[in-house]
């Protein structure tokens, strides 16, 4: 049928448009965002064989996934009628460079954004707040800088946020308390400053890693009740461990090493019903509180209290804890003799009690003889370090005494009385 009159021409145009719509399955708005993203990437960083190199907009993206064009990087789902929306944008790790701020991020059906381990630089776009259905955002391992946008706090469906290993600075936005569905938060390896905010309103948050930043001040007074793991090592955090942290019912891992924490290691960490791993090394703790007999229900498997300022005798109860198999008290100022229960836990732990597989006591002022059960241990069977103490007959050739020669008599006597 020919198109000769005006009305016929208009009719043909409408038919042609409908024909295009029937075969163009990707929503036009999503196509525009994908074009913006590809155009924002430095062409010199788009290598042959990479996902972005295959993106060819002469064809429809969602209608050609997995083919020669749009080989990878996308997932689409049919939303209504024949229209598909982009629901996942996951670039391969090909060291793409460029800026993300020129992208509008108007992808209302996107559930997963993952551009980890590339070389994107510049700011984290405020417009990421347009991803109203997004559940996972992964920006790890790039060169992003500037502050974390407070607008990210509006992503109410977000469950996982990865901002780690960039060059982000400034404080953590208080708006993050709006991330009601957040389960995992990682921003380790940045230049974040200020105090860590109280995120107790995030009732689903299980995992926080804020390590390797410049966070200062004291630890928050309150935490999400759902927290399972907290890592804030290598910051500048001061003060004591708050009772609210140890009062969390489900926490299993606490790593606060390489900070400026002080005071006493609270007894409650040794009686906690779920805590399995405690790392408080490289702080300024001066003592360890005794928990009484309630430690018998402790779930603690590994405790690292090394490189502090802990004084006094070796805490005897640590040799009686039922599940504790790794203990480090190296490089403190502990004195006295090695308790017999330490040796027995390593050699004859008793029924239902885990034996010490790793016992590090070097770099203290321990004196007296090595408990005889330890002398029966064979090299390679356990990890034991008793070097750099004031022990009687602990030569370096004995594997137990590796890690440094015993201190001189004058140094040991200057610290305190020595019992031969």
Short mmCIF file of C-alpha atoms in Angstrom, two decimals:
data_model
loop_
_atom_site.label_atom_id
_atom_site.label_comp_id
_atom_site.label_asym_id
_atom_site.label_seq_id
_atom_site.Cartn_x
_atom_site.Cartn_y
_atom_site.Cartn_z
CA UNK A 1 0.00 0.00 0.00
CA UNK A 2 1.48 3.35 -1.03
CA UNK A 3 1.57 6.51 1.12
CA UNK A 4 0.32 9.40 -1.11
CA UNK A 5 -2.08 11.59 0.95
CA UNK A 6 -1.22 13.45 4.16
CA UNK A 7 -3.56 11.26 6.20
CA UNK A 8 -2.01 8.15 4.70
CA UNK A 9 1.51 9.42 5.43
CA UNK A 10 0.59 10.04 9.08
CA UNK A 11 -0.93 6.57 9.26
CA UNK A 12 2.29 5.04 7.93
CA UNK A 13 4.39 6.99 10.44
CA UNK A 14 2.23 5.67 13.30
CA UNK A 15 2.52 2.12 11.98
CA UNK A 16 6.30 2.52 11.72
CA UNK A 17 6.53 3.82 15.28
CA UNK A 18 4.46 0.91 16.57
CA UNK A 19 6.67 -1.47 14.65
CA UNK A 20 9.78 -0.02 16.31
CA UNK A 21 8.15 -0.21 19.75
CA UNK A 22 7.27 -3.84 19.25
CA UNK A 23 10.92 -4.71 18.63
CA UNK A 24 12.61 -2.20 20.96
CA UNK A 25 12.22 -3.98 24.30
CA UNK A 26 14.38 -1.68 26.46
CA UNK A 27 12.74 1.41 27.95
CA UNK A 28 14.14 4.50 26.23
CA UNK A 29 15.10 6.10 29.55
CA UNK A 30 17.29 3.12 30.46
CA UNK A 31 18.99 3.23 27.06
CA UNK A 32 19.86 6.90 27.63
CA UNK A 33 21.48 6.11 30.97
CA UNK A 34 23.51 3.26 29.44
CA UNK A 35 24.70 5.61 26.71
CA UNK A 36 25.65 8.21 29.32
CA UNK A 37 27.64 5.63 31.23
CA UNK A 38 29.59 4.44 28.21
CA UNK A 39 30.26 8.03 27.12
CA UNK A 40 31.54 8.90 30.61
CA UNK A 41 34.26 6.24 30.39
CA UNK A 42 37.64 7.14 28.92
CA UNK A 43 37.72 5.33 25.54
CA UNK A 44 41.39 4.49 26.12
CA UNK A 45 40.38 2.37 29.10
CA UNK A 46 37.84 0.31 27.12
CA UNK A 47 39.81 -2.73 26.04
CA UNK A 48 38.86 -5.31 23.41
CA UNK A 49 37.00 -8.16 25.03
CA UNK A 50 35.56 -6.00 27.80
CA UNK A 51 31.85 -5.61 28.44
CA UNK A 52 31.72 -1.94 27.50
CA UNK A 53 33.56 -2.61 24.26
CA UNK A 54 30.67 -4.85 23.18
CA UNK A 55 27.96 -2.28 23.91
CA UNK A 56 26.62 -1.26 20.49
CA UNK A 57 23.50 0.89 20.56
CA UNK A 58 22.63 0.14 16.94
CA UNK A 59 20.66 -2.71 18.48
CA UNK A 60 18.38 -2.89 21.49
CA UNK A 61 20.32 -3.72 24.69
CA UNK A 62 17.83 -5.97 26.49
CA UNK A 63 16.90 -7.71 23.26
CA UNK A 64 20.53 -8.65 22.52
CA UNK A 65 21.99 -9.71 25.87
CA UNK A 66 24.65 -12.38 25.61
CA UNK A 67 25.17 -11.92 21.89
CA UNK A 68 28.02 -10.29 20.03
CA UNK A 69 26.65 -6.93 21.13
CA UNK A 70 25.94 -6.34 24.83
CA UNK A 71 27.89 -9.46 25.66
CA UNK A 72 27.84 -8.74 29.40
CA UNK A 73 27.34 -6.12 32.07
CA UNK A 74 23.54 -6.04 32.09
CA UNK A 75 20.50 -7.90 33.23
CA UNK A 76 16.99 -6.98 32.16
CA UNK A 77 13.56 -8.04 33.34
CA UNK A 78 10.22 -7.68 31.62
CA UNK A 79 8.22 -5.14 33.59
CA UNK A 80 5.09 -4.42 31.58
CA UNK A 81 3.86 -5.67 28.22
CA UNK A 82 6.90 -5.90 25.93
CA UNK A 83 8.97 -3.27 27.75
CA UNK A 84 12.05 -4.42 29.65
CA UNK A 85 13.90 -2.46 32.32
CA UNK A 86 17.53 -2.74 33.34
CA UNK A 87 17.61 -4.45 36.75
CA UNK A 88 21.34 -5.12 37.08
CA UNK A 89 24.37 -3.15 35.95
CA UNK A 90 27.56 -5.02 36.80
CA UNK A 91 30.67 -3.99 34.90
CA UNK A 92 33.62 -6.30 34.57
CA UNK A 93 36.90 -5.43 36.29
CA UNK A 94 38.80 -4.04 33.30
CA UNK A 95 40.20 -0.91 34.93
CA UNK A 96 37.67 1.43 33.34
CA UNK A 97 38.41 5.07 34.13
CA UNK A 98 36.28 8.17 33.98
CA UNK A 99 33.74 10.04 36.09
CA UNK A 100 30.32 8.86 37.22
CA UNK A 101 28.86 12.31 37.88
CA UNK A 102 27.79 12.93 34.26
CA UNK A 103 25.38 9.97 34.44
CA UNK A 104 21.81 10.77 35.51
CA UNK A 105 21.31 7.28 37.06
CA UNK A 106 17.59 7.34 36.21
CA UNK A 107 17.22 3.58 36.42
CA UNK A 108 14.14 3.18 38.63
CA UNK A 109 14.10 -0.64 38.37
CA UNK A 110 17.80 -1.23 39.01
CA UNK A 111 18.42 -3.66 41.88
CA UNK A 112 22.18 -4.15 41.65
CA UNK A 113 24.88 -1.63 40.71
CA UNK A 114 28.40 -3.05 40.71
CA UNK A 115 31.43 -1.24 39.29
CA UNK A 116 33.98 -2.57 41.78
CA UNK A 117 37.72 -2.78 41.12
CA UNK A 118 38.00 -0.31 38.30
CA UNK A 119 39.58 3.16 38.12
CA UNK A 120 36.62 5.56 38.26
CA UNK A 121 37.52 8.88 39.86
CA UNK A 122 35.78 12.03 40.98
CA UNK A 123 32.83 12.34 43.32
CA UNK A 124 30.22 9.76 44.27
CA UNK A 125 27.18 11.07 42.33
CA UNK A 126 24.32 12.58 44.31
CA UNK A 127 22.06 11.23 41.58
CA UNK A 128 22.55 7.66 42.81
CA UNK A 129 19.56 8.54 44.98
CA UNK A 130 17.47 8.06 41.79
CA UNK A 131 17.99 4.29 42.15
CA UNK A 132 14.89 3.95 44.27
CA UNK A 133 14.68 0.14 44.03
CA UNK A 134 18.39 -0.62 44.32
CA UNK A 135 19.33 -3.30 46.86
CA UNK A 136 23.09 -3.46 46.34
CA UNK A 137 25.58 -0.72 45.44
CA UNK A 138 29.22 -1.73 44.93
CA UNK A 139 31.73 1.07 44.31
CA UNK A 140 34.71 -0.64 45.97
CA UNK A 141 38.25 -0.46 44.70
CA UNK A 142 38.09 2.68 42.58
CA UNK A 143 39.60 6.16 42.99
CA UNK A 144 36.48 7.99 44.11
CA UNK A 145 37.07 11.05 46.27
CA UNK A 146 35.20 13.75 48.14
CA UNK A 147 32.55 13.21 50.78
CA UNK A 148 29.89 10.52 50.92
CA UNK A 149 26.63 12.07 49.63
CA UNK A 150 23.95 12.35 52.30
CA UNK A 151 21.41 11.64 49.56
CA UNK A 152 22.38 7.96 49.72
CA UNK A 153 20.43 7.83 52.96
CA UNK A 154 17.21 7.96 50.94
CA UNK A 155 17.78 4.52 49.37
CA UNK A 156 15.26 2.79 51.59
CA UNK A 157 15.53 -0.57 49.77
CA UNK A 158 19.32 -0.74 49.97
CA UNK A 159 20.65 -3.89 51.67
CA UNK A 160 24.39 -3.75 50.86
CA UNK A 161 26.61 -0.69 50.41
CA UNK A 162 30.29 -1.05 49.45
CA UNK A 163 32.36 2.15 49.35
CA UNK A 164 35.63 0.61 50.52
CA UNK A 165 39.12 1.19 49.16
CA UNK A 166 38.64 4.60 47.59
CA UNK A 167 39.78 8.09 48.64
CA UNK A 168 36.58 9.24 50.32
CA UNK A 169 36.83 11.79 53.12
CA UNK A 170 34.65 13.71 55.52
CA UNK A 171 32.22 12.23 58.00
CA UNK A 172 29.72 9.40 57.68
CA UNK A 173 26.33 11.02 56.96
CA UNK A 174 23.74 10.92 59.72
CA UNK A 175 21.22 10.31 56.93
CA UNK A 176 22.43 6.69 56.82
CA UNK A 177 19.95 6.03 59.61
CA UNK A 178 17.36 6.15 56.83
CA UNK A 179 18.71 2.94 55.27
CA UNK A 180 16.18 0.81 57.11
CA UNK A 181 16.88 -2.38 55.13
CA UNK A 182 20.67 -2.13 55.20
CA UNK A 183 22.40 -5.36 56.20
CA UNK A 184 26.03 -4.72 55.24
CA UNK A 185 28.05 -1.49 55.28
CA UNK A 186 31.68 -1.34 54.15
CA UNK A 187 33.82 1.77 53.74
CA UNK A 188 37.20 0.56 54.98
CA UNK A 189 40.34 1.86 53.30
CA UNK A 190 39.33 5.50 52.86
CA UNK A 191 40.12 8.80 54.62
CA UNK A 192 36.90 9.11 56.64
CA UNK A 193 37.19 11.44 59.64
CA UNK A 194 35.07 12.50 62.60
CA UNK A 195 33.22 10.33 65.06
CA UNK A 196 31.40 7.21 64.02
CA UNK A 197 27.64 7.94 64.12
CA UNK A 198 25.08 6.00 66.07
CA UNK A 199 23.27 3.78 63.58
CA UNK A 200 21.00 2.09 66.08
CA UNK A 201 17.93 2.74 63.90
CA UNK A 202 19.20 0.26 61.30
CA UNK A 203 17.43 -2.74 62.75
CA UNK A 204 18.66 -5.13 60.02
CA UNK A 205 22.35 -4.17 59.97
CA UNK A 206 24.59 -7.22 60.52
CA UNK A 207 28.05 -6.14 59.32
CA UNK A 208 30.06 -2.92 59.62
CA UNK A 209 33.64 -2.48 58.44
CA UNK A 210 35.06 1.01 58.99
CA UNK A 211 38.71 -0.05 59.24
CA UNK A 212 41.72 1.84 57.89
CA UNK A 213 40.34 5.36 58.09
CA UNK A 214 40.95 8.39 60.34
CA UNK A 215 37.86 8.04 62.55
CA UNK A 216 38.35 9.71 65.91
CA UNK A 217 36.48 10.32 69.14
CA UNK A 218 34.93 7.59 71.22
CA UNK A 219 32.97 4.53 70.15
CA UNK A 220 29.23 5.10 69.63
CA UNK A 221 27.05 4.74 72.70
CA UNK A 222 24.46 2.63 70.86
CA UNK A 223 24.44 0.05 68.05
CA UNK A 224 21.94 -1.87 65.92
CA UNK A 225 20.66 -4.80 67.96
CA UNK A 226 21.11 -7.04 64.89
CA UNK A 227 24.88 -6.44 64.62
CA UNK A 228 26.97 -9.60 64.13
CA UNK A 229 30.37 -8.24 63.11
CA UNK A 230 32.07 -4.91 63.83
CA UNK A 231 35.50 -4.02 62.41
CA UNK A 232 36.97 -0.59 63.11
CA UNK A 233 40.68 -1.40 63.22
CA UNK A 234 43.38 1.13 62.39
CA UNK A 235 41.67 4.39 63.29
CA UNK A 236 42.19 6.93 66.08
CA UNK A 237 39.35 5.91 68.38
CA UNK A 238 39.80 6.69 72.07
CA UNK A 239 38.11 5.90 75.37
CA UNK A 240 36.67 2.69 76.72
CA UNK A 241 34.62 -0.13 75.23
CA UNK A 242 30.98 0.82 75.91
CA UNK A 243 28.75 -1.67 77.70
CA UNK A 244 26.19 -1.27 74.90
CA UNK A 245 28.57 -2.92 72.41
CA UNK A 246 29.20 -5.94 74.61
CA UNK A 247 25.47 -6.04 75.39
CA UNK A 248 24.56 -6.93 71.80
CA UNK A 249 23.02 -10.39 71.84
CA UNK A 250 24.17 -11.57 68.41
CA UNK A 251 27.63 -10.05 67.93
CA UNK A 252 30.25 -12.68 67.01
CA UNK A 253 33.28 -10.68 65.83
CA UNK A 254 34.73 -7.45 67.26
CA UNK A 255 37.95 -6.01 65.82
CA UNK A 256 39.03 -2.70 67.38
CA UNK A 257 42.77 -3.20 66.99
CA UNK A 258 45.22 -0.40 66.15
CA UNK A 259 43.35 2.39 67.92
CA UNK A 260 43.85 4.39 71.14
CA UNK A 261 41.41 2.60 73.41
CA UNK A 262 42.33 2.50 77.08
CA UNK A 263 41.12 1.44 80.52
CA UNK A 264 40.26 -2.15 81.30
CA UNK A 265 39.21 -4.93 78.96
CA UNK A 266 35.71 -5.52 80.37
CA UNK A 267 34.88 -8.85 81.95
CA UNK A 268 31.70 -9.03 79.87
CA UNK A 269 33.65 -9.84 76.69
CA UNK A 270 34.70 -13.13 78.30
CA UNK A 271 31.16 -14.08 79.33
CA UNK A 272 29.34 -13.04 76.16
CA UNK A 273 26.87 -15.67 74.87
CA UNK A 274 27.77 -15.31 71.17
CA UNK A 275 31.12 -13.48 70.82
CA UNK A 276 33.65 -15.77 69.12
CA UNK A 277 36.50 -13.51 68.02
CA UNK A 278 37.88 -10.52 69.94
CA UNK A 279 40.78 -8.44 68.59
CA UNK A 280 41.94 -5.53 70.76
CA UNK A 281 45.65 -5.52 69.91
CA UNK A 282 47.68 -2.32 69.51
CA UNK A 283 45.70 -0.17 71.93
CA UNK A 284 46.43 1.23 75.38
CA UNK A 285 44.51 -1.10 77.67
CA UNK A 286 46.08 -1.35 81.11
CA UNK A 287 44.27 -4.28 82.69
CA UNK A 288 41.86 -7.19 82.22
CA UNK A 289 38.78 -7.51 84.39
CA UNK A 290 38.17 -10.93 85.96
CA UNK A 291 34.73 -12.34 85.06
CA UNK A 292 34.28 -14.72 87.98
CA UNK A 293 32.92 -18.18 87.12
CA UNK A 294 30.35 -17.02 84.57
CA UNK A 295 32.90 -17.44 81.73
CA UNK A 296 32.04 -21.15 81.59
CA UNK A 297 29.31 -20.44 79.00
CA UNK A 298 31.58 -18.26 76.87
CA UNK A 299 31.71 -18.88 73.12
CA UNK A 300 35.03 -17.06 72.67
CA UNK A 301 37.39 -18.95 70.34
CA UNK A 302 40.13 -16.38 69.66
CA UNK A 303 41.30 -13.41 71.74
CA UNK A 304 44.12 -11.06 70.75
CA UNK A 305 45.09 -8.57 73.48
CA UNK A 306 48.68 -8.15 72.34
CA UNK A 307 50.62 -4.88 72.18
CA UNK A 308 48.84 -3.04 74.96
CA UNK A 309 49.96 -1.84 78.40
CA UNK A 310 48.36 -4.66 80.40
CA UNK A 311 49.98 -5.20 83.79
CA UNK A 312 49.57 -7.74 86.55
CA UNK A 313 49.59 -11.51 86.52
CA UNK A 314 48.48 -13.59 83.57
CA UNK A 315 44.68 -13.93 83.92
CA UNK A 316 44.26 -17.51 85.10
CA UNK A 317 40.65 -17.79 83.94
CA UNK A 318 41.79 -17.61 80.29
CA UNK A 319 43.28 -21.07 80.73
CA UNK A 320 39.88 -22.41 81.79
CA UNK A 321 37.64 -20.97 79.08
CA UNK A 322 35.91 -23.88 77.34
CA UNK A 323 36.20 -22.88 73.66
CA UNK A 324 39.21 -20.57 73.64
CA UNK A 325 41.88 -22.05 71.37
CA UNK A 326 43.89 -18.98 70.34
CA UNK A 327 45.24 -16.45 72.85
CA UNK A 328 47.76 -13.67 72.31
CA UNK A 329 48.99 -11.51 75.20
CA UNK A 330 52.32 -10.65 73.58
CA UNK A 331 54.11 -7.36 74.17
CA UNK A 332 52.40 -6.21 77.33
CA UNK A 333 53.77 -5.71 80.84
CA UNK A 334 52.49 -8.91 82.40
CA UNK A 335 54.48 -10.55 85.13
CA UNK A 336 54.35 -13.60 87.39
CA UNK A 337 54.62 -17.24 86.47
CA UNK A 338 52.80 -19.00 83.64
CA UNK A 339 49.67 -20.49 85.24
CA UNK A 340 49.48 -24.27 85.28
CA UNK A 341 46.02 -24.13 83.71
CA UNK A 342 47.58 -22.64 80.55
CA UNK A 343 49.84 -25.65 80.17
CA UNK A 344 47.10 -28.14 80.99
CA UNK A 345 44.72 -26.54 78.47
CA UNK A 346 47.35 -27.06 75.81
CA UNK A 347 48.26 -30.64 76.71
CA UNK A 348 45.37 -32.10 78.76
CA UNK A 349 42.36 -29.84 78.12
CA UNK A 350 39.76 -32.18 79.55
CA UNK A 351 36.49 -33.44 78.11
CA UNK A 352 34.44 -30.85 76.22
CA UNK A 353 37.19 -28.22 76.47
CA UNK A 354 39.11 -26.89 73.46
CA UNK A 355 42.87 -26.99 73.80
CA UNK A 356 45.17 -24.08 73.07
CA UNK A 357 46.46 -24.38 69.52
CA UNK A 358 48.01 -20.91 69.59
CA UNK A 359 49.46 -19.37 72.76
CA UNK A 360 51.56 -16.20 72.39
CA UNK A 361 53.01 -14.79 75.61
CA UNK A 362 56.29 -13.29 74.39
CA UNK A 363 57.47 -9.77 75.14
CA UNK A 364 56.33 -9.60 78.78
CA UNK A 365 58.03 -9.96 82.18
CA UNK A 366 57.00 -13.52 82.98
CA UNK A 367 59.41 -15.33 85.28
CA UNK A 368 60.00 -18.75 86.76
CA UNK A 369 60.35 -22.10 84.99
CA UNK A 370 58.39 -23.19 81.94
CA UNK A 371 55.55 -25.49 83.11
CA UNK A 372 56.69 -29.07 82.56
CA UNK A 373 53.70 -30.11 80.34
CA UNK A 374 54.79 -27.51 77.79
CA UNK A 375 58.28 -29.01 77.60
CA UNK A 376 56.77 -32.21 76.21
CA UNK A 377 55.34 -30.40 73.15
CA UNK A 378 56.90 -31.11 69.78
CA UNK A 379 57.79 -28.35 67.35
CA UNK A 380 55.15 -27.86 64.68
CA UNK A 381 52.33 -29.36 66.68
CA UNK A 382 51.31 -26.06 68.30
CA UNK A 383 52.17 -22.39 68.02
CA UNK A 384 53.73 -21.23 71.29
CA UNK A 385 55.90 -18.13 71.80
CA UNK A 386 57.54 -17.43 75.17
CA UNK A 387 60.55 -15.39 74.01
CA UNK A 388 61.58 -12.00 75.40
CA UNK A 389 60.46 -12.65 79.00
CA UNK A 390 62.27 -13.31 82.29
CA UNK A 391 61.82 -17.08 82.24
CA UNK A 392 64.29 -19.50 83.74
CA UNK A 393 66.03 -21.70 81.17
CA UNK A 394 64.31 -20.67 77.95
CA UNK A 395 67.00 -20.79 75.24
CA UNK A 396 66.24 -19.78 71.66
CA UNK A 397 66.99 -23.32 70.47
CA UNK A 398 63.84 -24.42 72.28
CA UNK A 399 60.96 -23.75 69.88
CA UNK A 400 58.81 -22.45 72.73
CA UNK A 401 61.29 -19.64 73.33
CA UNK A 402 61.57 -18.32 69.79
CA UNK A 403 60.76 -14.67 69.24
CA UNK A 404 63.61 -13.11 71.17
CA UNK A 405 66.14 -13.82 73.88
CA UNK A 406 65.03 -13.61 77.48
CA UNK A 407 65.41 -10.18 79.08
CA UNK A 408 68.46 -9.44 81.17
CA UNK A 409 68.34 -9.97 84.92
CA UNK A 410 68.77 -6.25 85.58
CA UNK A 411 65.85 -5.36 83.28
CA UNK A 412 63.63 -7.95 84.92
CA UNK A 413 64.58 -6.82 88.44
CA UNK A 414 63.93 -3.20 87.52
CA UNK A 415 60.40 -4.10 86.53
CA UNK A 416 59.55 -6.12 89.63
CA UNK A 417 60.66 -8.92 91.96
CA UNK A 418 61.90 -12.06 90.30
CA UNK A 419 61.35 -15.49 91.78
CA UNK A 420 63.98 -17.98 90.58
#
